[in-house]
Amino acid sequence: MDIGDVGVVGGGLSGLLTARYIDRLCPDIEVRVFERRSRDRYRVDCGGGFIDLRGELGRVVDEVRPFVSCMVDRSLWRFSNGSNLTEVCFKHDDFFWIIDRLGWQKKILNDIEGSVDVVFDMEVEPGSLDFDLVVDASGAKYQVATAVYGVYKGDFSSFSGKAVFDYKKGLNGYYWLFPLESGYANIGYGDFGGEIREQMLDRYIESLPVDVESKESGGGGYFDYTYFLKDVRGKRNKLVQKRDGGWLARVGDAAGIMDPLTGEGIGGAVSSSYHLAKSIKKGNLEKYPNRIKRHNNHSIRLKMARHRTENYHKFVKKISTLDGVNASDCYKVPKFLLKHPIRSIKFLFA
Ligand SMILES: Cc1cc2nc3c(=O)[nH]c(=O)nc-3n(C[C@H](O)[C@H](O)[C@H](O)COP(=O)(O)OP(=O)(O)OC[C@H]3O[C@@H](n4cnc5c(N)ncnc54)[C@H](O)[C@@H]3O)c2cc1C
């Protein structure tokens, strides 16, 4: 197929990266990005926790590194069954970084402007555009889950070097605490049930052994992991389809590529943009979904999320057992568990 021009709807991470990868890999293709926000109101709602679960980071490592505000060398997963709190600590090198997501996006924007046309203040419908390929990078479509967060000022030294994921009984969702540069932390709450209650986040913060001075900023948004929901809905989000006079492809949150367990979507935005550009370069756009499938083990992720909700008691018990043995000293856990904490959670369920 011949693709001469590409219109990208959305100037978030997946839209900008799609533009940049296409520009690099296929310099003959003309790319235009439409962003509905103005340059001044350009913003990102995100925890900025970059998990290199599928190795995407290898592809962008050099460009992300300048925006790393915190190198986390431990992930602390806390599971509460109401009365007991079990902590499982995973040590990993170069695995979990907290990044300045907006700074990174602005840098990509800077890099591509000149060869890519980026139009701000322009809200468009993917269906209304006339390009050989329209890329929908406009973010979450379905409110599968909702999240709120805040950037707080305070004394978070007890969490320095640790990224916290907290799961609580009776709650569909989870909390996170990502330390930023000294004296600040991004703390948030994501609820798979749909309805978010801001006071839950306030309550969580009150329960933490930290002194919080003030809330500096905050926001929220939707989690869309419909790509992983095939088993539930009987169909998967279409990543690419033919349309009148061309093609339509989806990347990032618009494709629903977000981890249902952790809400991690940055990796999916990076990988889907990259694989789409690769497919265009190879002249086989139809293979784009296969590439994504290979790099996103969706059935495992979905099962993990389901198991966690449905078998909460069993789950906590197993984690507790593990805790008794070696969870507090994770250096003894086999290498696989250290490298793949999320998969190891699945491992514990099995
Ligand atoms: C509170 C919260 C915390 C999160 N924390 C993390 C985390 O710690 N780690 C992680 O990996 N992921 C996290 N995520 C998920 C992550 O932020 C997303 O997966 C990621 O932003 C997806 O990027 P995207 O470019 O696909 O979509 P977006 O970042 O949503 O970008 C979409 C862009 O499209 C624009 N747009 C929308 N519609 C139109 C239109 N019609 N015309 C023109 N422009 C349009 C929007 O203005 C926006 O700029 C979090 C999400 C939320 C809500």
PDB file of N, CA and C and ligand atoms in Angstrom, residues 9-15 34-37 42-51 96 101 105 122-126 137-140 147-149 176 178 219-223 251-254 257-258 262-267 269, ligand 1:
ATOM      1  N   VAL A   9      -4.259  12.340  15.174  1.00  0.00           N
ATOM      2  CA  VAL A   9      -5.201  13.055  16.039  1.00  0.00           C
ATOM      3  C   VAL A   9      -4.743  12.908  17.492  1.00  0.00           C
ATOM      4  N   GLY A  10      -4.242  13.983  18.063  1.00  0.00           N
ATOM      5  CA  GLY A  10      -3.774  13.955  19.446  1.00  0.00           C
ATOM      6  C   GLY A  10      -2.277  14.171  19.524  1.00  0.00           C
ATOM      7  N   GLY A  11      -1.895  15.171  20.296  1.00  0.00           N
ATOM      8  CA  GLY A  11      -0.469  15.470  20.463  1.00  0.00           C
ATOM      9  C   GLY A  11       0.026  15.066  21.833  1.00  0.00           C
ATOM     10  N   GLY A  12      -0.508  13.955  22.354  1.00  0.00           N
ATOM     11  CA  GLY A  12       0.022  13.394  23.608  1.00  0.00           C
ATOM     12  C   GLY A  12       1.251  12.552  23.269  1.00  0.00           C
ATOM     13  N   LEU A  13       1.636  11.725  24.215  1.00  0.00           N
ATOM     14  CA  LEU A  13       2.869  10.953  24.015  1.00  0.00           C
ATOM     15  C   LEU A  13       2.790  10.051  22.784  1.00  0.00           C
ATOM     16  N   SER A  14       1.694   9.309  22.653  1.00  0.00           N
ATOM     17  CA  SER A  14       1.621   8.355  21.528  1.00  0.00           C
ATOM     18  C   SER A  14       1.530   9.087  20.193  1.00  0.00           C
ATOM     19  N   GLY A  15       0.831  10.226  20.159  1.00  0.00           N
ATOM     20  CA  GLY A  15       0.730  10.979  18.906  1.00  0.00           C
ATOM     21  C   GLY A  15       2.080  11.547  18.489  1.00  0.00           C
ATOM     22  N   PHE A  34      -2.617  16.947  15.023  1.00  0.00           N
ATOM     23  CA  PHE A  34      -3.646  17.889  15.498  1.00  0.00           C
ATOM     24  C   PHE A  34      -3.814  17.718  17.002  1.00  0.00           C
ATOM     25  N   GLU A  35      -3.647  18.799  17.728  1.00  0.00           N
ATOM     26  CA  GLU A  35      -3.817  18.756  19.190  1.00  0.00           C
ATOM     27  C   GLU A  35      -4.903  19.767  19.569  1.00  0.00           C
ATOM     28  N   ARG A  36      -5.878  19.282  20.332  1.00  0.00           N
ATOM     29  CA  ARG A  36      -7.015  20.168  20.627  1.00  0.00           C
ATOM     30  C   ARG A  36      -6.668  21.245  21.653  1.00  0.00           C
ATOM     31  N   ARG A  37      -5.656  20.987  22.464  1.00  0.00           N
ATOM     32  CA  ARG A  37      -5.314  21.999  23.469  1.00  0.00           C
ATOM     33  C   ARG A  37      -4.393  23.050  22.843  1.00  0.00           C
ATOM     34  N   TYR A  42      -1.351  22.947  27.233  1.00  0.00           N
ATOM     35  CA  TYR A  42      -0.838  21.609  27.000  1.00  0.00           C
ATOM     36  C   TYR A  42      -0.448  20.985  28.342  1.00  0.00           C
ATOM     37  N   ARG A  43      -0.979  19.852  28.689  1.00  0.00           N
ATOM     38  CA  ARG A  43      -0.666  19.255  29.983  1.00  0.00           C
ATOM     39  C   ARG A  43      -0.788  17.736  29.927  1.00  0.00           C
ATOM     40  N   VAL A  44      -0.370  17.118  30.996  1.00  0.00           N
ATOM     41  CA  VAL A  44      -0.416  15.662  31.056  1.00  0.00           C
ATOM     42  C   VAL A  44      -0.941  15.259  32.425  1.00  0.00           C
ATOM     43  N   ASP A  45      -1.857  14.320  32.478  1.00  0.00           N
ATOM     44  CA  ASP A  45      -2.300  13.772  33.760  1.00  0.00           C
ATOM     45  C   ASP A  45      -1.703  12.388  33.896  1.00  0.00           C
ATOM     46  N   CYS A  46      -0.718  12.258  34.728  1.00  0.00           N
ATOM     47  CA  CYS A  46      -0.004  10.986  34.777  1.00  0.00           C
ATOM     48  C   CYS A  46       0.817  10.912  36.062  1.00  0.00           C
ATOM     49  N   GLY A  47       1.094   9.687  36.486  1.00  0.00           N
ATOM     50  CA  GLY A  47       1.977   9.503  37.631  1.00  0.00           C
ATOM     51  C   GLY A  47       3.434   9.555  37.197  1.00  0.00           C
ATOM     52  N   GLY A  48       3.649   9.343  35.902  1.00  0.00           N
ATOM     53  CA  GLY A  48       5.016   9.398  35.369  1.00  0.00           C
ATOM     54  C   GLY A  48       5.869   8.195  35.728  1.00  0.00           C
ATOM     55  N   GLY A  49       5.258   7.147  36.242  1.00  0.00           N
ATOM     56  CA  GLY A  49       6.018   5.931  36.556  1.00  0.00           C
ATOM     57  C   GLY A  49       6.234   5.133  35.284  1.00  0.00           C
ATOM     58  N   PHE A  50       7.466   4.985  34.906  1.00  0.00           N
ATOM     59  CA  PHE A  50       7.784   4.335  33.629  1.00  0.00           C
ATOM     60  C   PHE A  50       8.284   2.933  33.931  1.00  0.00           C
ATOM     61  N   ILE A  51       7.450   1.947  33.631  1.00  0.00           N
ATOM     62  CA  ILE A  51       7.822   0.569  33.912  1.00  0.00           C
ATOM     63  C   ILE A  51       8.307  -0.079  32.622  1.00  0.00           C
ATOM     64  N   PHE A  96      12.293   0.709  36.974  1.00  0.00           N
ATOM     65  CA  PHE A  96      11.195   1.632  37.265  1.00  0.00           C
ATOM     66  C   PHE A  96      11.752   3.040  37.447  1.00  0.00           C
ATOM     67  N   ARG A 101       7.100  13.670  32.685  1.00  0.00           N
ATOM     68  CA  ARG A 101       6.428  13.291  31.446  1.00  0.00           C
ATOM     69  C   ARG A 101       6.163  14.504  30.530  1.00  0.00           C
ATOM     70  N   GLN A 105       7.600  15.184  26.780  1.00  0.00           N
ATOM     71  CA  GLN A 105       6.724  15.445  25.630  1.00  0.00           C
ATOM     72  C   GLN A 105       7.109  16.735  24.913  1.00  0.00           C
ATOM     73  N   MET A 122      -6.693  22.637  17.760  1.00  0.00           N
ATOM     74  CA  MET A 122      -7.475  22.070  16.653  1.00  0.00           C
ATOM     75  C   MET A 122      -8.043  20.713  17.073  1.00  0.00           C
ATOM     76  N   GLU A 123      -9.352  20.730  17.376  1.00  0.00           N
ATOM     77  CA  GLU A 123     -10.013  19.478  17.738  1.00  0.00           C
ATOM     78  C   GLU A 123     -10.586  18.883  16.466  1.00  0.00           C
ATOM     79  N   VAL A 124     -10.223  17.654  16.158  1.00  0.00           N
ATOM     80  CA  VAL A 124     -10.721  17.035  14.927  1.00  0.00           C
ATOM     81  C   VAL A 124     -11.261  15.647  15.214  1.00  0.00           C
ATOM     82  N   GLU A 125     -12.135  15.189  14.362  1.00  0.00           N
ATOM     83  CA  GLU A 125     -12.647  13.829  14.453  1.00  0.00           C
ATOM     84  C   GLU A 125     -11.825  12.982  13.488  1.00  0.00           C
ATOM     85  N   PRO A 126     -11.289  11.845  13.942  1.00  0.00           N
ATOM     86  CA  PRO A 126     -10.475  11.035  13.022  1.00  0.00           C
ATOM     87  C   PRO A 126     -11.195  10.747  11.710  1.00  0.00           C
ATOM     88  N   ALA A 137      -4.717   8.995  18.085  1.00  0.00           N
ATOM     89  CA  ALA A 137      -3.865   9.018  19.282  1.00  0.00           C
ATOM     90  C   ALA A 137      -4.498   9.960  20.292  1.00  0.00           C
ATOM     91  N   SER A 138      -5.850   9.944  20.311  1.00  0.00           N
ATOM     92  CA  SER A 138      -6.548  10.974  21.084  1.00  0.00           C
ATOM     93  C   SER A 138      -6.829  10.579  22.531  1.00  0.00           C
ATOM     94  N   GLY A 139      -6.239   9.484  22.989  1.00  0.00           N
ATOM     95  CA  GLY A 139      -6.375   9.132  24.402  1.00  0.00           C
ATOM     96  C   GLY A 139      -7.540   8.198  24.679  1.00  0.00           C
ATOM     97  N   ALA A 140      -7.820   8.013  25.987  1.00  0.00           N
ATOM     98  CA  ALA A 140      -8.799   7.015  26.423  1.00  0.00           C
ATOM     99  C   ALA A 140     -10.195   7.293  25.878  1.00  0.00           C
ATOM    100  N   ALA A 147      -8.936   7.625  37.519  1.00  0.00           N
ATOM    101  CA  ALA A 147      -7.838   7.862  38.460  1.00  0.00           C
ATOM    102  C   ALA A 147      -7.729   9.339  38.810  1.00  0.00           C
ATOM    103  N   VAL A 148      -7.370   9.595  40.056  1.00  0.00           N
ATOM    104  CA  VAL A 148      -7.056  10.969  40.467  1.00  0.00           C
ATOM    105  C   VAL A 148      -5.685  10.954  41.132  1.00  0.00           C
ATOM    106  N   TYR A 149      -5.016  12.079  41.084  1.00  0.00           N
ATOM    107  CA  TYR A 149      -3.700  12.148  41.703  1.00  0.00           C
ATOM    108  C   TYR A 149      -3.423  13.583  42.135  1.00  0.00           C
ATOM    109  N   TRP A 176      -1.016   4.686  44.542  1.00  0.00           N
ATOM    110  CA  TRP A 176       0.418   4.707  44.276  1.00  0.00           C
ATOM    111  C   TRP A 176       1.044   5.902  44.967  1.00  0.00           C
ATOM    112  N   PHE A 178       4.643   7.838  44.205  1.00  0.00           N
ATOM    113  CA  PHE A 178       5.904   7.913  43.475  1.00  0.00           C
ATOM    114  C   PHE A 178       6.676   9.130  43.977  1.00  0.00           C
ATOM    115  N   GLY A 219      -4.817  16.305  39.261  1.00  0.00           N
ATOM    116  CA  GLY A 219      -5.650  16.091  38.087  1.00  0.00           C
ATOM    117  C   GLY A 219      -6.206  14.685  38.106  1.00  0.00           C
ATOM    118  N   GLY A 220      -6.613  14.236  36.952  1.00  0.00           N
ATOM    119  CA  GLY A 220      -7.167  12.896  36.866  1.00  0.00           C
ATOM    120  C   GLY A 220      -7.500  12.553  35.438  1.00  0.00           C
ATOM    121  N   GLY A 221      -8.002  11.361  35.242  1.00  0.00           N
ATOM    122  CA  GLY A 221      -8.358  10.959  33.885  1.00  0.00           C
ATOM    123  C   GLY A 221      -8.873   9.539  33.857  1.00  0.00           C
ATOM    124  N   TYR A 222      -9.042   9.043  32.672  1.00  0.00           N
ATOM    125  CA  TYR A 222      -9.581   7.696  32.497  1.00  0.00           C
ATOM    126  C   TYR A 222      -8.476   6.692  32.234  1.00  0.00           C
ATOM    127  N   PHE A 223      -8.755   5.485  32.640  1.00  0.00           N
ATOM    128  CA  PHE A 223      -7.913   4.356  32.255  1.00  0.00           C
ATOM    129  C   PHE A 223      -8.715   3.558  31.232  1.00  0.00           C
ATOM    130  N   VAL A 251      -3.314   4.122  18.402  1.00  0.00           N
ATOM    131  CA  VAL A 251      -2.120   3.920  19.235  1.00  0.00           C
ATOM    132  C   VAL A 251      -2.405   4.396  20.669  1.00  0.00           C
ATOM    133  N   GLY A 252      -1.580   3.939  21.594  1.00  0.00           N
ATOM    134  CA  GLY A 252      -1.660   4.397  22.987  1.00  0.00           C
ATOM    135  C   GLY A 252      -3.006   4.127  23.630  1.00  0.00           C
ATOM    136  N   ASP A 253      -3.464   5.074  24.411  1.00  0.00           N
ATOM    137  CA  ASP A 253      -4.736   4.893  25.124  1.00  0.00           C
ATOM    138  C   ASP A 253      -5.914   4.782  24.161  1.00  0.00           C
ATOM    139  N   ALA A 254      -5.835   5.421  23.007  1.00  0.00           N
ATOM    140  CA  ALA A 254      -6.932   5.331  22.036  1.00  0.00           C
ATOM    141  C   ALA A 254      -7.101   3.884  21.563  1.00  0.00           C
ATOM    142  N   ILE A 257      -4.437   0.305  25.066  1.00  0.00           N
ATOM    143  CA  ILE A 257      -3.274  -0.489  25.486  1.00  0.00           C
ATOM    144  C   ILE A 257      -2.731   0.042  26.806  1.00  0.00           C
ATOM    145  N   MET A 258      -3.421  -0.330  27.863  1.00  0.00           N
ATOM    146  CA  MET A 258      -2.984   0.096  29.190  1.00  0.00           C
ATOM    147  C   MET A 258      -3.074  -1.104  30.118  1.00  0.00           C
ATOM    148  N   THR A 262      -1.924  -2.320  36.661  1.00  0.00           N
ATOM    149  CA  THR A 262      -1.167  -1.204  37.238  1.00  0.00           C
ATOM    150  C   THR A 262      -1.545   0.158  36.669  1.00  0.00           C
ATOM    151  N   GLY A 263      -2.315   0.190  35.585  1.00  0.00           N
ATOM    152  CA  GLY A 263      -2.640   1.474  34.980  1.00  0.00           C
ATOM    153  C   GLY A 263      -1.485   2.039  34.179  1.00  0.00           C
ATOM    154  N   GLU A 264      -0.494   1.214  33.940  1.00  0.00           N
ATOM    155  CA  GLU A 264       0.684   1.677  33.197  1.00  0.00           C
ATOM    156  C   GLU A 264       0.345   1.792  31.715  1.00  0.00           C
ATOM    157  N   GLY A 265       0.515   2.976  31.166  1.00  0.00           N
ATOM    158  CA  GLY A 265       0.163   3.171  29.764  1.00  0.00           C
ATOM    159  C   GLY A 265       1.285   3.788  28.948  1.00  0.00           C
ATOM    160  N   ILE A 266       2.315   4.300  29.650  1.00  0.00           N
ATOM    161  CA  ILE A 266       3.406   4.955  28.929  1.00  0.00           C
ATOM    162  C   ILE A 266       4.107   3.944  28.020  1.00  0.00           C
ATOM    163  N   GLY A 267       4.375   2.763  28.576  1.00  0.00           N
ATOM    164  CA  GLY A 267       5.052   1.728  27.781  1.00  0.00           C
ATOM    165  C   GLY A 267       4.243   1.363  26.545  1.00  0.00           C
ATOM    166  N   ALA A 269       2.122   3.271  25.013  1.00  0.00           N
ATOM    167  CA  ALA A 269       2.153   4.405  24.076  1.00  0.00           C
ATOM    168  C   ALA A 269       3.449   4.361  23.264  1.00  0.00           C
TER     169      ALA A 269
HETATM  170  C1  LIG B   1      -4.084   9.923  36.792  1.00  0.00           C
HETATM  171  C2  LIG B   1      -3.311   9.054  35.844  1.00  0.00           C
HETATM  172  C3  LIG B   1      -2.075   8.541  36.250  1.00  0.00           C
HETATM  173  C4  LIG B   1      -1.334   7.751  35.368  1.00  0.00           C
HETATM  174  N1  LIG B   1      -0.126   7.270  35.788  1.00  0.00           N
HETATM  175  C5  LIG B   1       0.615   6.519  34.939  1.00  0.00           C
HETATM  176  C6  LIG B   1       1.902   6.056  35.345  1.00  0.00           C
HETATM  177  O1  LIG B   1       2.398   6.336  36.426  1.00  0.00           O
HETATM  178  N2  LIG B   1       2.602   5.291  34.470  1.00  0.00           N
HETATM  179  C7  LIG B   1       2.119   4.975  33.236  1.00  0.00           C
HETATM  180  O2  LIG B   1       2.809   4.267  32.483  1.00  0.00           O
HETATM  181  N3  LIG B   1       0.903   5.424  32.832  1.00  0.00           N
HETATM  182  C8  LIG B   1       0.157   6.181  33.649  1.00  0.00           C
HETATM  183  N4  LIG B   1      -1.058   6.662  33.234  1.00  0.00           N
HETATM  184  C9  LIG B   1      -1.474   6.357  31.875  1.00  0.00           C
HETATM  185  C10 LIG B   1      -0.758   7.241  30.887  1.00  0.00           C
HETATM  186  O3  LIG B   1      -0.785   8.585  31.305  1.00  0.00           O
HETATM  187  C11 LIG B   1      -1.441   7.081  29.499  1.00  0.00           C
HETATM  188  O4  LIG B   1      -1.414   5.720  29.145  1.00  0.00           O
HETATM  189  C12 LIG B   1      -0.743   7.897  28.450  1.00  0.00           C
HETATM  190  O5  LIG B   1      -0.955   9.258  28.727  1.00  0.00           O
HETATM  191  C13 LIG B   1      -1.276   7.616  27.054  1.00  0.00           C
HETATM  192  O6  LIG B   1      -0.767   8.566  26.149  1.00  0.00           O
HETATM  193  P1  LIG B   1      -1.600   8.928  24.857  1.00  0.00           P
HETATM  194  O7  LIG B   1      -0.747   9.836  24.056  1.00  0.00           O
HETATM  195  O8  LIG B   1      -2.088   7.691  24.194  1.00  0.00           O
HETATM  196  O9  LIG B   1      -2.889   9.706  25.376  1.00  0.00           O
HETATM  197  P2  LIG B   1      -2.963  11.133  26.072  1.00  0.00           P
HETATM  198  O10 LIG B   1      -1.780  11.411  26.893  1.00  0.00           O
HETATM  199  O11 LIG B   1      -4.312  11.179  26.723  1.00  0.00           O
HETATM  200  O12 LIG B   1      -2.948  12.169  24.858  1.00  0.00           O
HETATM  201  C14 LIG B   1      -4.054  12.367  24.035  1.00  0.00           C
HETATM  202  C15 LIG B   1      -3.956  13.769  23.447  1.00  0.00           C
HETATM  203  O13 LIG B   1      -4.946  13.909  22.424  1.00  0.00           O
HETATM  204  C16 LIG B   1      -5.573  15.185  22.542  1.00  0.00           C
HETATM  205  N5  LIG B   1      -6.893  15.024  21.949  1.00  0.00           N
HETATM  206  C17 LIG B   1      -7.933  14.290  22.416  1.00  0.00           C
HETATM  207  N6  LIG B   1      -8.965  14.316  21.565  1.00  0.00           N
HETATM  208  C18 LIG B   1      -8.578  15.110  20.525  1.00  0.00           C
HETATM  209  C19 LIG B   1      -9.220  15.516  19.314  1.00  0.00           C
HETATM  210  N7  LIG B   1     -10.468  15.134  19.024  1.00  0.00           N
HETATM  211  N8  LIG B   1      -8.535  16.315  18.469  1.00  0.00           N
HETATM  212  C20 LIG B   1      -7.274  16.723  18.756  1.00  0.00           C
HETATM  213  N9  LIG B   1      -6.625  16.367  19.896  1.00  0.00           N
HETATM  214  C21 LIG B   1      -7.270  15.560  20.761  1.00  0.00           C
HETATM  215  C22 LIG B   1      -5.566  15.458  24.048  1.00  0.00           C
HETATM  216  O14 LIG B   1      -5.662  16.835  24.312  1.00  0.00           O
HETATM  217  C23 LIG B   1      -4.220  14.868  24.459  1.00  0.00           C
HETATM  218  O15 LIG B   1      -3.161  15.810  24.409  1.00  0.00           O
HETATM  219  C24 LIG B   1      -1.834   7.453  34.088  1.00  0.00           C
HETATM  220  C25 LIG B   1      -3.075   7.970  33.677  1.00  0.00           C
HETATM  221  C26 LIG B   1      -3.809   8.756  34.543  1.00  0.00           C
HETATM  222  C27 LIG B   1      -5.125   9.311  34.112  1.00  0.00           C
END
